[in-house]
Each structure stands twice: as structure tokens, then as C-alpha cells.
Short mmCIF file of C-alpha atoms in Angstrom, two decimals:
data_model
loop_
_atom_site.label_atom_id
_atom_site.label_comp_id
_atom_site.label_asym_id
_atom_site.label_seq_id
_atom_site.Cartn_x
_atom_site.Cartn_y
_atom_site.Cartn_z
CA MET A 20 -9.23 32.92 47.93
CA ILE A 21 -9.61 33.02 44.08
CA GLN A 22 -8.76 35.97 42.00
CA LEU A 23 -9.93 36.28 38.21
CA GLN A 24 -9.95 39.14 35.94
CA SER A 25 -11.79 40.60 32.85
CA SER A 26 -10.59 43.64 30.68
CA TYR A 27 -12.41 45.87 28.56
CA ILE A 28 -11.84 49.14 26.47
CA PHE A 29 -14.37 51.81 26.14
CA LEU A 30 -14.31 54.19 23.05
CA PRO A 31 -16.61 57.18 22.59
CA ASN A 32 -19.61 55.99 20.77
CA PRO A 33 -19.87 57.98 17.35
CA TYR A 34 -23.21 56.75 16.74
CA LYS A 35 -24.60 58.01 20.35
CA LYS A 36 -28.29 58.79 19.91
CA GLU A 37 -28.80 62.36 21.83
CA ASN A 38 -31.81 62.93 24.08
CA GLU A 39 -34.26 65.24 22.75
CA PRO A 40 -32.99 68.83 23.82
CA PRO A 41 -35.53 70.44 26.54
CA LYS A 42 -37.87 73.28 25.46
CA LYS A 43 -36.22 76.76 25.27
CA GLN A 44 -37.48 78.86 27.99
CA ASP A 45 -37.08 82.60 28.77
CA HIS A 46 -34.19 83.82 30.81
CA VAL A 47 -32.93 80.04 30.96
CA ILE A 48 -29.45 78.81 29.78
CA ASN A 49 -29.09 75.18 29.11
CA ILE A 50 -25.65 73.78 29.56
CA LYS A 51 -24.83 70.23 28.15
CA ILE A 52 -22.62 68.28 30.42
CA GLU A 53 -21.21 65.14 28.82
CA ASP A 54 -21.30 61.86 30.78
CA SER A 55 -17.51 60.66 31.55
CA PHE A 56 -16.84 57.09 31.85
CA ILE A 57 -15.92 57.23 35.44
CA SER A 58 -19.41 59.14 36.23
CA CYS A 59 -21.39 56.22 34.11
CA LEU A 60 -19.32 53.43 36.17
CA LYS A 61 -19.75 55.11 39.63
CA SER A 62 -23.64 55.66 39.02
CA SER A 63 -23.82 51.89 38.10
CA PHE A 64 -21.95 51.03 41.21
CA PRO A 65 -22.99 53.69 43.68
CA ASP A 66 -21.10 52.06 46.68
CA ALA A 67 -17.68 51.97 44.90
CA ILE A 68 -14.91 53.70 46.87
CA GLY A 69 -11.93 55.14 45.57
CA GLY A 70 -10.53 57.70 43.07
CA ILE A 71 -7.53 58.91 41.09
CA GLU A 72 -4.23 57.34 42.11
CA PRO A 73 -1.97 60.00 43.85
CA ASN A 74 0.97 59.07 41.58
CA SER A 75 -0.94 59.18 38.22
CA LEU A 76 -3.44 61.62 37.02
CA PHE A 77 -4.65 59.14 34.20
CA LYS A 78 -5.21 56.17 36.70
CA SER A 79 -8.15 55.36 39.02
CA ILE A 80 -9.03 52.65 41.30
CA TYR A 81 -12.23 51.92 42.93
CA THR A 82 -13.41 48.98 45.22
CA TYR A 83 -16.83 47.39 45.55
CA SER A 84 -18.45 44.52 47.60
CA ILE A 85 -21.10 42.30 46.07
CA ASN A 86 -23.47 40.63 48.30
CA ALA A 87 -26.47 39.64 46.33
CA ASP A 88 -28.12 36.79 44.75
CA LYS A 89 -25.91 34.27 46.69
CA ILE A 90 -22.85 36.11 45.70
CA SER A 91 -20.36 37.40 48.07
CA CYS A 92 -17.12 38.64 46.66
CA ASN A 93 -14.87 41.98 46.41
CA VAL A 94 -14.31 43.86 43.07
CA ILE A 95 -11.54 46.14 42.35
CA PHE A 96 -11.96 48.57 39.17
CA GLN A 97 -8.67 49.72 37.61
CA ILE A 98 -9.20 52.50 35.04
CA ASN A 99 -6.63 53.95 32.85
CA SER A 100 -7.52 56.91 30.63
CA VAL A 101 -5.72 57.31 27.43
CA ALA A 102 -7.09 60.53 25.38
CA LYS A 103 -10.98 59.91 25.39
CA ASN A 104 -10.51 55.98 25.69
CA TYR A 105 -10.70 53.96 28.79
CA TYR A 106 -9.12 50.71 29.75
CA LEU A 107 -10.90 49.00 32.68
CA ASP A 108 -9.48 45.86 34.43
CA VAL A 109 -12.01 44.39 36.59
CA ILE A 110 -10.65 41.95 39.21
CA VAL A 111 -12.83 39.75 41.33
CA VAL A 112 -11.83 37.93 44.84
CA GLY A 113 -14.32 35.33 45.90
CA ARG A 114 -13.86 31.99 47.86
CA SER A 115 -14.10 29.71 44.92
CA LYS A 116 -13.83 30.07 41.06
CA SER A 117 -17.32 29.79 40.83
CA GLN A 118 -17.99 32.63 43.07
CA ALA A 119 -15.30 34.76 41.21
CA ILE A 120 -17.02 33.94 37.91
CA LYS A 121 -20.38 34.85 39.31
CA GLY A 122 -18.86 38.13 40.31
CA LEU A 123 -17.74 38.74 37.06
CA GLU A 124 -21.11 38.07 35.55
CA TYR A 125 -22.68 40.42 37.69
CA VAL A 126 -20.36 43.34 36.88
CA GLN A 127 -20.66 42.63 33.20
CA ALA A 128 -24.57 42.43 33.40
CA THR A 129 -24.62 45.64 35.38
CA ILE A 130 -22.40 47.46 32.71
CA GLU A 131 -24.41 46.29 29.95
CA ASP A 132 -27.60 47.62 31.79
CA SER A 133 -25.93 50.87 32.47
CA SER A 134 -25.89 54.09 30.39
CA ILE A 135 -22.25 53.10 29.63
CA PRO A 136 -23.05 51.26 26.23
CA LYS A 137 -25.10 54.16 24.97
CA ASN A 138 -22.14 56.54 25.42
CA TYR A 139 -19.16 54.12 24.59
CA VAL A 140 -18.27 51.42 22.36
CA GLU A 141 -17.62 48.53 24.65
CA ILE A 142 -14.62 45.92 23.68
CA ILE A 143 -14.09 43.06 25.99
CA SER A 144 -10.22 42.65 25.72
CA TYR A 145 -9.76 39.54 27.85
CA ASP A 146 -12.90 37.49 28.51
CA ALA A 147 -12.34 35.55 31.95
CA ILE A 148 -16.13 34.36 31.70
CA SER A 149 -15.85 32.69 28.50
CA GLU A 150 -12.57 31.22 29.31
CA TYR A 151 -13.95 29.43 32.55
CA TYR A 152 -17.14 28.08 30.47
CA CYS A 153 -14.91 27.01 27.70
CA ASN A 154 -12.60 25.14 29.84
CA LYS A 155 -15.37 23.49 31.71
CA VAL A 156 -17.09 22.22 28.63
CA TYR A 157 -13.90 21.21 26.89
CA PRO A 158 -13.54 17.79 28.72
CA LYS A 159 -16.87 16.85 27.88
CA LEU A 160 -16.39 17.89 24.17
CA ASN A 161 -13.32 16.09 23.96
CA GLU A 162 -14.82 12.79 25.23
CA LEU A 163 -17.82 13.14 22.97
CA GLU A 164 -15.47 13.62 19.73
CA ARG A 165 -13.40 10.70 20.71
CA ASN A 166 -16.43 8.44 21.44
CA LEU A 167 -17.85 9.61 18.00
CA ARG A 168 -14.56 8.95 16.17
CA LYS A 169 -14.41 5.39 17.86
CA LEU A 170 -17.98 4.65 16.35
CA LEU A 171 -17.20 6.01 12.81
CA PHE A 172 -14.14 3.61 12.92
CA ASN A 173 -15.99 0.78 14.19
CA ILE A 174 -18.82 0.92 11.87
CA TYR A 175 -17.05 1.72 8.44
CA VAL A 176 -14.19 -0.73 9.34
CA VAL A 177 -16.47 -3.65 10.02
CA ASN A 178 -18.47 -3.08 6.98
CA PHE A 179 -15.58 -2.29 4.56
CA GLY A 180 -12.25 -3.35 6.01
CA LEU A 181 -9.13 -1.34 4.57
CA ASP A 182 -11.60 0.02 1.96
CA TYR A 183 -13.49 1.83 4.57
CA TYR A 184 -12.72 5.48 3.46
CA HIS A 185 -13.17 4.68 -0.29
CA MET A 186 -16.69 3.03 -0.31
CA THR A 187 -19.06 5.77 0.72
CA VAL A 188 -16.95 9.01 1.42
CA ASN A 189 -17.10 11.26 -1.90
CA GLU A 190 -13.97 12.21 -3.67
CA GLU A 191 -14.13 15.68 -2.78
CA LEU A 192 -14.10 15.03 0.93
CA GLN A 193 -11.51 12.36 0.40
CA ASN A 194 -9.10 14.83 -1.28
CA LYS A 195 -9.51 17.32 1.52
CA VAL A 196 -8.98 15.03 4.33
CA LYS A 197 -5.74 13.22 2.57
CA GLY A 198 -4.39 16.97 1.81
CA ILE A 199 -4.78 17.88 5.59
CA ILE A 200 -3.12 14.47 6.58
CA GLU A 201 -0.21 15.18 4.29
CA VAL A 202 0.30 18.55 5.68
CA ASP A 203 0.26 17.26 9.18
CA ALA A 204 2.61 14.45 8.39
CA LYS A 205 5.14 17.22 6.96
CA THR A 206 4.92 19.25 9.64
CA GLY A 207 5.15 16.42 12.22
CA LYS A 208 1.73 16.83 13.61
CA SER A 209 0.72 13.40 12.52
CA LYS A 210 3.77 11.18 12.03
CA PRO A 211 3.06 7.56 10.91
CA THR A 212 3.88 4.73 13.48
CA GLN A 213 5.64 2.44 10.85
CA LYS A 214 9.28 2.42 10.24
CA SER A 215 10.66 4.02 7.00
CA THR A 216 11.10 0.42 5.40
CA TYR A 217 7.91 1.42 3.25
CA SER A 218 8.05 3.12 -0.01
CA ASN A 219 6.61 6.73 -0.03
CA LYS A 220 3.14 5.65 -1.55
CA GLU A 221 2.77 2.95 1.01
CA THR A 222 3.58 5.22 4.01
CA LYS A 223 1.05 7.47 2.79
CA GLU A 224 -1.82 4.92 2.44
CA LEU A 225 -0.76 3.41 5.76
CA THR A 226 -0.90 7.05 7.61
CA ARG A 227 -4.39 7.69 5.74
CA TRP A 228 -5.97 4.34 7.36
CA GLN A 229 -4.62 5.50 10.77
CA ARG A 230 -5.66 9.14 10.74
CA PHE A 231 -8.54 9.46 8.32
CA PHE A 232 -11.26 10.24 10.91
CA TYR A 233 -8.71 12.28 13.10
CA ALA A 234 -8.54 14.85 10.22
CA PHE A 235 -12.26 15.59 10.12
CA GLU A 236 -13.83 18.50 11.17
CA PHE A 237 -17.49 18.82 12.49
CA THR A 238 -18.75 20.25 9.13
CA ASP A 239 -16.85 17.10 7.49
CA ILE A 240 -18.62 14.74 9.98
CA GLN A 241 -22.02 16.29 9.01
CA LYS A 242 -21.41 15.97 5.38
CA LEU A 243 -20.24 12.31 5.82
CA LEU A 244 -23.29 11.13 7.84
CA PHE A 245 -26.14 13.59 6.43
CA ALA A 246 -25.47 14.25 2.79
CA LYS A 247 -27.41 11.79 0.61
CA GLY A 248 -25.78 10.01 -2.31
CA TRP A 249 -25.90 6.95 -4.57
CA THR A 250 -22.71 4.64 -4.22
CA SER A 251 -21.11 1.58 -5.64
CA ILE A 252 -22.74 -0.50 -3.19
CA ASP A 253 -26.13 0.86 -3.76
CA GLU A 254 -25.71 -0.01 -7.41
CA GLN A 255 -24.45 -3.39 -6.73
CA ALA A 256 -27.55 -4.04 -4.38
CA LYS A 257 -29.96 -2.80 -7.21
CA ALA A 258 -28.28 -4.99 -9.82
CA LYS A 259 -28.66 -7.91 -7.69
CA PHE A 260 -32.24 -7.18 -6.84
CA LEU A 261 -33.07 -6.71 -10.64
CA SER A 262 -31.09 -10.03 -11.32
CA ASP A 263 -33.06 -12.04 -8.85
CA THR A 264 -36.50 -10.46 -9.84
CA LYS A 265 -36.99 -11.25 -13.57
CA ASN A 266 -40.50 -10.17 -13.67
CA LEU A 267 -41.28 -6.93 -11.67
CA SER A 268 -45.09 -7.24 -12.59
CA LYS A 269 -45.16 -10.27 -10.13
CA LEU A 270 -44.20 -8.13 -7.25
CA THR A 271 -47.10 -6.72 -4.73
CA ASP A 272 -47.70 -3.09 -4.49
CA GLU A 273 -45.92 -3.09 -1.11
CA GLU A 274 -42.92 -5.02 -2.50
CA LEU A 275 -42.54 -2.50 -5.23
CA ARG A 276 -42.83 0.51 -2.79
CA GLU A 277 -40.23 -1.29 -0.45
CA ALA A 278 -37.83 -1.57 -3.36
CA PHE A 279 -38.29 1.86 -4.35
CA SER A 280 -37.65 3.24 -0.86
CA LYS A 281 -34.49 0.94 -0.47
CA TYR A 282 -32.93 1.70 -3.73
CA THR A 283 -32.77 5.48 -3.61
CA PRO A 284 -29.97 7.92 -2.76
CA LYS A 285 -29.43 7.61 1.02
CA SER A 286 -27.04 9.07 3.56
CA ASP A 287 -24.77 7.07 5.64
CA TRP A 288 -26.70 7.91 8.70
CA GLU A 289 -29.48 6.03 7.17
CA ARG A 290 -27.40 3.00 6.08
CA PHE A 291 -25.25 2.42 9.11
CA PHE A 292 -26.42 4.59 12.12
CA SER A 293 -30.12 5.06 12.40
CA ASP A 294 -30.77 1.58 13.58
CA LYS A 295 -28.47 2.10 16.63
CA ILE A 296 -29.51 5.85 17.56
CA SER A 297 -33.14 6.58 17.61
CA ASN A 298 -35.70 9.03 19.25
CA LEU A 299 -32.91 11.62 18.90
CA ASP A 300 -32.71 14.54 16.41
CA VAL A 301 -28.83 13.78 15.92
CA GLU A 302 -28.45 16.12 12.80
CA ASN A 303 -29.68 19.13 14.57
CA ILE A 304 -27.71 18.23 17.86
CA ILE A 305 -24.57 18.17 15.93
CA GLU A 306 -25.26 21.42 14.19
CA GLU A 307 -25.78 23.22 17.64
CA ILE A 308 -22.57 21.45 19.02
CA ARG A 309 -20.76 22.31 15.98
CA GLY A 310 -21.51 26.17 16.56
CA SER A 311 -20.51 25.88 20.14
CA ARG A 312 -17.22 24.01 19.20
CA ASN A 313 -16.10 26.73 16.96
CA LYS A 314 -16.44 29.18 19.79
CA ILE A 315 -14.68 26.92 22.19
CA ALA A 316 -11.76 26.03 19.81
CA HIS A 317 -11.12 29.79 18.84
CA CYS A 318 -11.63 31.27 22.48
CA LYS A 319 -14.44 33.18 21.58
CA PHE A 320 -17.54 34.56 23.54
CA PHE A 321 -19.02 31.47 25.50
CA TYR A 322 -21.28 32.26 28.31
CA LYS A 323 -23.32 30.42 30.95
CA SER A 324 -26.59 30.09 28.99
CA GLU A 325 -24.84 28.71 25.80
CA TYR A 326 -22.59 26.61 28.21
CA GLU A 327 -25.75 24.73 29.65
CA SER A 328 -27.26 24.33 26.37
CA CYS A 329 -24.19 22.94 24.80
CA SER A 330 -23.42 20.75 27.91
CA LYS A 331 -26.90 19.25 27.60
CA ALA A 332 -26.72 18.40 23.85
CA ILE A 333 -23.23 16.90 24.60
CA HIS A 334 -24.55 14.67 27.17
CA GLU A 335 -27.49 13.29 25.12
CA LEU A 336 -25.30 12.70 21.95
CA ASN A 337 -22.41 11.30 24.02
CA LYS A 338 -24.84 8.70 25.90
CA ALA A 339 -26.40 7.62 22.54
CA ILE A 340 -22.80 7.18 21.11
CA ILE A 341 -21.78 4.99 23.70
CA CYS A 342 -24.90 2.89 23.38
CA ALA A 343 -24.22 2.77 19.62
CA VAL A 344 -20.73 1.47 20.04
CA LYS A 345 -21.97 -1.18 22.25
CA ILE A 346 -24.60 -2.31 19.69
CA THR A 347 -22.01 -2.21 17.04
CA GLU A 348 -19.63 -4.32 19.06
CA ASP A 349 -22.45 -6.84 20.19
CA LYS A 350 -24.40 -7.07 17.12
CA ASP A 351 -22.43 -5.92 14.09
CA PHE A 352 -19.20 -7.73 14.99
CA SER A 353 -21.18 -10.91 15.45
CA THR A 354 -23.01 -10.44 12.27
CA LYS A 355 -19.68 -10.06 10.57
CA ASN A 356 -18.23 -12.81 12.16
CA SER A 357 -21.01 -15.24 11.03
CA GLU A 358 -20.75 -14.02 7.40
CA TYR A 359 -17.08 -14.49 7.68
CA ILE A 360 -17.43 -18.32 8.91
CA ALA A 361 -20.43 -18.72 6.52
CA ASN A 362 -18.20 -17.70 3.64
CA ALA A 363 -15.26 -19.51 4.76
CA MET A 364 -17.26 -22.75 5.17
CA ALA A 365 -18.92 -22.24 1.58
CA GLY A 366 -15.33 -21.73 0.12
CA ALA A 367 -14.08 -25.06 2.14
CA PHE A 368 -17.02 -26.93 0.71
CA GLU A 369 -16.22 -25.88 -2.73
CA ARG A 370 -12.62 -26.70 -2.41
CA ILE A 371 -13.52 -30.27 -1.02
CA GLU A 372 -16.08 -30.80 -3.95
CA ALA A 373 -13.46 -29.76 -6.52
CA LEU A 374 -10.78 -32.13 -4.64
CA THR A 375 -13.41 -34.94 -4.88
CA GLN A 376 -14.15 -34.45 -8.38
CA LYS A 377 -10.31 -34.24 -9.03
CA LEU A 378 -9.98 -37.69 -7.26
CA VAL A 379 -13.01 -39.22 -9.01
CA ASP A 380 -11.72 -38.27 -12.47
CA ALA A 381 -8.14 -39.64 -11.45
CA ILE A 382 -9.41 -42.95 -10.19
CA ASN A 383 -12.26 -43.51 -13.10
CA PRO A 384 -9.45 -44.56 -15.81
CA THR A 385 -8.39 -47.19 -13.22
CA ILE A 386 -11.81 -48.32 -12.21
CA GLN A 387 -12.43 -48.73 -16.09
CA VAL A 388 -9.34 -51.08 -16.50
CA ILE A 389 -10.20 -53.12 -13.48
CA GLY A 390 -13.51 -53.49 -14.79
CA LYS A 391 -12.53 -54.54 -18.19
CA ILE A 392 -9.91 -57.19 -16.65
CA SER A 393 -12.78 -58.57 -14.49
CA GLU A 394 -14.99 -58.75 -17.44
CA THR A 395 -12.46 -60.67 -19.56
CA VAL A 396 -11.52 -63.22 -16.70
CA SER A 397 -15.19 -63.87 -16.23
CA ARG A 398 -15.77 -64.64 -19.80
CA PHE A 399 -12.73 -66.93 -19.91
CA VAL A 400 -14.04 -69.01 -16.99
CA ASP A 401 -17.47 -69.22 -18.27
CA SER A 402 -16.05 -70.49 -21.68
CA TYR A 403 -13.43 -73.14 -20.62
CA ASN A 404 -14.39 -76.69 -19.31
CA PHE A 405 -12.01 -77.34 -16.23
CA SER A 406 -13.31 -80.80 -15.16
CA GLY A 407 -11.24 -83.20 -17.41
CA SER A 408 -8.20 -81.26 -16.15
CA PHE A 409 -9.15 -81.69 -12.51
CA LYS A 410 -9.43 -85.37 -13.21
CA ILE A 411 -5.96 -85.53 -14.80
CA LEU A 412 -4.27 -84.01 -11.87
CA GLU A 413 -6.29 -86.25 -9.53
CA GLY A 414 -4.97 -89.48 -11.20
CA LEU A 415 -1.34 -87.86 -11.16
CA SER A 416 -1.63 -87.51 -7.54
CA THR A 417 -2.81 -90.85 -6.82
CA ALA A 418 0.05 -92.62 -8.90
CA LEU A 419 2.72 -90.35 -7.09
CA THR A 420 1.37 -91.42 -3.70
CA LEU A 421 1.58 -95.16 -4.55
CA LEU A 422 4.99 -94.80 -6.01
CA ASP A 423 6.17 -93.02 -2.74
CA ASN A 424 4.59 -95.84 -0.56
CA ASP A 425 6.44 -98.74 -2.44
CA ALA A 426 9.73 -97.06 -1.96
CA THR A 427 9.16 -96.80 1.89
CA THR A 428 8.19 -100.47 2.05
CA GLU A 429 11.43 -101.78 0.27
CA GLU A 430 13.68 -99.88 2.20
CA ALA A 431 12.44 -101.29 5.52
CA GLU A 432 12.86 -105.21 4.77
CA PRO A 433 16.01 -106.66 6.72
CA SER A 434 19.39 -108.27 4.91
CA ASP A 435 20.15 -112.14 5.29
CA ASN A 436 23.92 -111.71 5.23
CA ILE A 437 23.80 -109.35 8.28
CA GLU A 438 22.04 -112.19 10.22
CA GLU A 439 24.76 -114.78 9.09
CA ASP A 440 27.71 -112.61 10.09
CA THR A 441 26.12 -111.84 13.68
CA THR A 442 25.63 -115.84 14.15
CA ASN A 443 29.45 -116.53 13.18
CA THR A 444 30.66 -114.05 15.52
CA HIS A 445 28.99 -115.45 18.46
CA SER A 446 30.28 -118.88 17.50
#
């Protein structure tokens, strides 16, 4: 069994409106009897059983059973009277927490429809009903805010890199968020992940890059997304358009209207988000959630009807944001990579062209010298008659050959003395 408790204080209502007094009648004495809190409570819950506690004249306890509208639970009313004020604890015991909450809602609705609010100022000192619905919706709100923050980081960083919070966030909002981050860092709520090898200025900037959207409240998100403004990006785009379009009179009416529409103050929602989330009134949904979020964050009144409306709004927006994150990762990331590659290739081609030009500039003087030498040699060959020289060389070659042949023949003839010596030896 689950037991939940809500607590109330009831004070006499100083603005109580008296009923019109009955007409005077002869020999009739009208006696006015004030409605006590306990009598009002018992009239509202006629089957309640109990009374004053034996050991205390100022404490009463009543029990009551609820069996209606699919509700089945037991109720205990504990009443402490202090002077003219009453302190009421309503304890409900049910099979489940939802049954206990329904029992508390039943009791609260019955009290509000009774004569008690006419006679007493009702203060809810502990609201278990709001606590239940706040706790129930908080995980949904938690998921929504984290998905929204992811979408903000994805879109702003993919478009601007480390300059993501400088480019479109106005200075006033920047200063507010920087102040929150600095205070959190000093109190230890948001310490940087880096080691202390950085200077104080570097550490501050690193922390801002990491925590900027974590310091945003819902009102800041509304200002960031929906406040229209003119940024340096818009100024650059307009300047490029005017530079590329020298004669505006040559534009068609449609082109002029498109230009006027494009180069006017816009919100960041129009710049970066509207093409990813459509058919949803995001501005009003965020406003609705913001109002409920403040109640949830500060543990204020938050009942079933508002819970259902807030849950529906959170579900719709969260679903749209998850789709937008996917579009960003599929489309924007790809587009940015294509731009990066194109810029890198363009830069590479420019460097290659510059290098080629340097090589050409370096080789040209050598080519010019070789050309001059070639031209000189050509002129020399054309102007000199080599035929006589060739004949002289041919004659010399022939003479040398004959001399060489004569020398070879002389060495080959035999000696007469050698033959004679050989004969004498044999004799």
C-alpha cells in the first residue's frame, strides 16, 4: 500500500460575505451560529468517522473511505486547532501511487466545492499532488532540454566553429551568460575540464566554449531563437549581393522582392532552424513549456490538467528536435564537409599554380641562355665551309695507313745469315 500526505492551513476569512439576514418576525429571536471548520469538513465528508483525541482537546482525527470514479482508498483527516486557525493533514492510503494521488485530488476538489473556502482562507502548506506531477513530467523536460541543447550546439558550431557564440548572439545576452558561467566556476558548479596549465584568460574562454548553452534559461533560448536582428553575417551577405549586382535596375520585380526579403533583419530561427522544423508553432510551444518549467523548477502548483498539456507540448517539441538533429547531422554536416573540401582543393590549386609559376620563372633564364647558345652554334655552322677540312683529314688518314702497311711488310722478310748458320751446324 502507498501512503501520501498533503497539508493545509485554514485561517478565518476576513472578507467573508455574510448572507442576507432573515426578515424580522414578531416574537422570533434570530441567533447567528458561526460555522466551525470541523463542522464544514464533516458536512463535506458526511461519512467521516472520528472526533477529538482523548489526550488532546485541540486535536481531532477522522477517517473516511473513497469508493467513486474508479478510486478506492482510505483517508485520514488530522486536525490541529490553534486559536482560530486550523492545521489539516490529509493522509491517503491506496494500492498504488496513482490511486493515492486520485484520492488526494478527490479530497482537494471536495474541499474547494464546500463552504470552507467561503469561511476560511485556504493555504496548501505541502502539496503532494503537485509534487507527484512535477516528478512525473521532469524526466520528459530533462530529455527535451538536453536534446534542444544538442541541436543548438550542432547548428551553431557547424556554422561558426569556435566563434559560435560571437556571431549572432547579441552582446547583452553574451555578457549575461558569461557572468553566470563565471559565478558557477567560482562556486564549483561548472569547473573547466582542462588542467591549470592555461592562463586565466584562456581558461575562461575554454570554459565558455564548453558551457555556453548550459548557462541558458528558457527565456534566453527564446531571445536567441526568435529575436530579430541584423548581424555581421547579414552585412557581409548584403555587401556581396551589391558587389555582384552592379545594376539593380536590371533585376526583375521577383528578384528585387526576393532580395528585400532576404536582406532584412531575421531571427536565428529563420536563419538556421525553420527549414528543419515545420508545421509546428515552436515559439508558442516553447512559451507554454517555459511557464510550466518555472513551476516545476520552483516546486509550485502543478496539477493534472497542466501536466497533460505540458506533456503533450514537450512530446511534440522533443520529437521535432530529434528530427532536426538528424537533419543537421545528415545534411548540414555533409554540406559543411563539401564546402571544406572545395575550399581546401581551391587552396591547393592556388598553391600548385603559384609553385608552377615560380618554377617557370626560375627555368626561364636557363631556357633563354640555352636558346642563345643554340642560335650562336647554328649561325657558326651555317657560315663555315667544312668540305676542305674533311678532305685534308681523309688524305692524312690514307697516308698513315700506307706507312703502317710498309712497316709491317719489312718486319716479315727472313735473314740470310741465319740460314747459313743453320746449314753449317748440320755439316
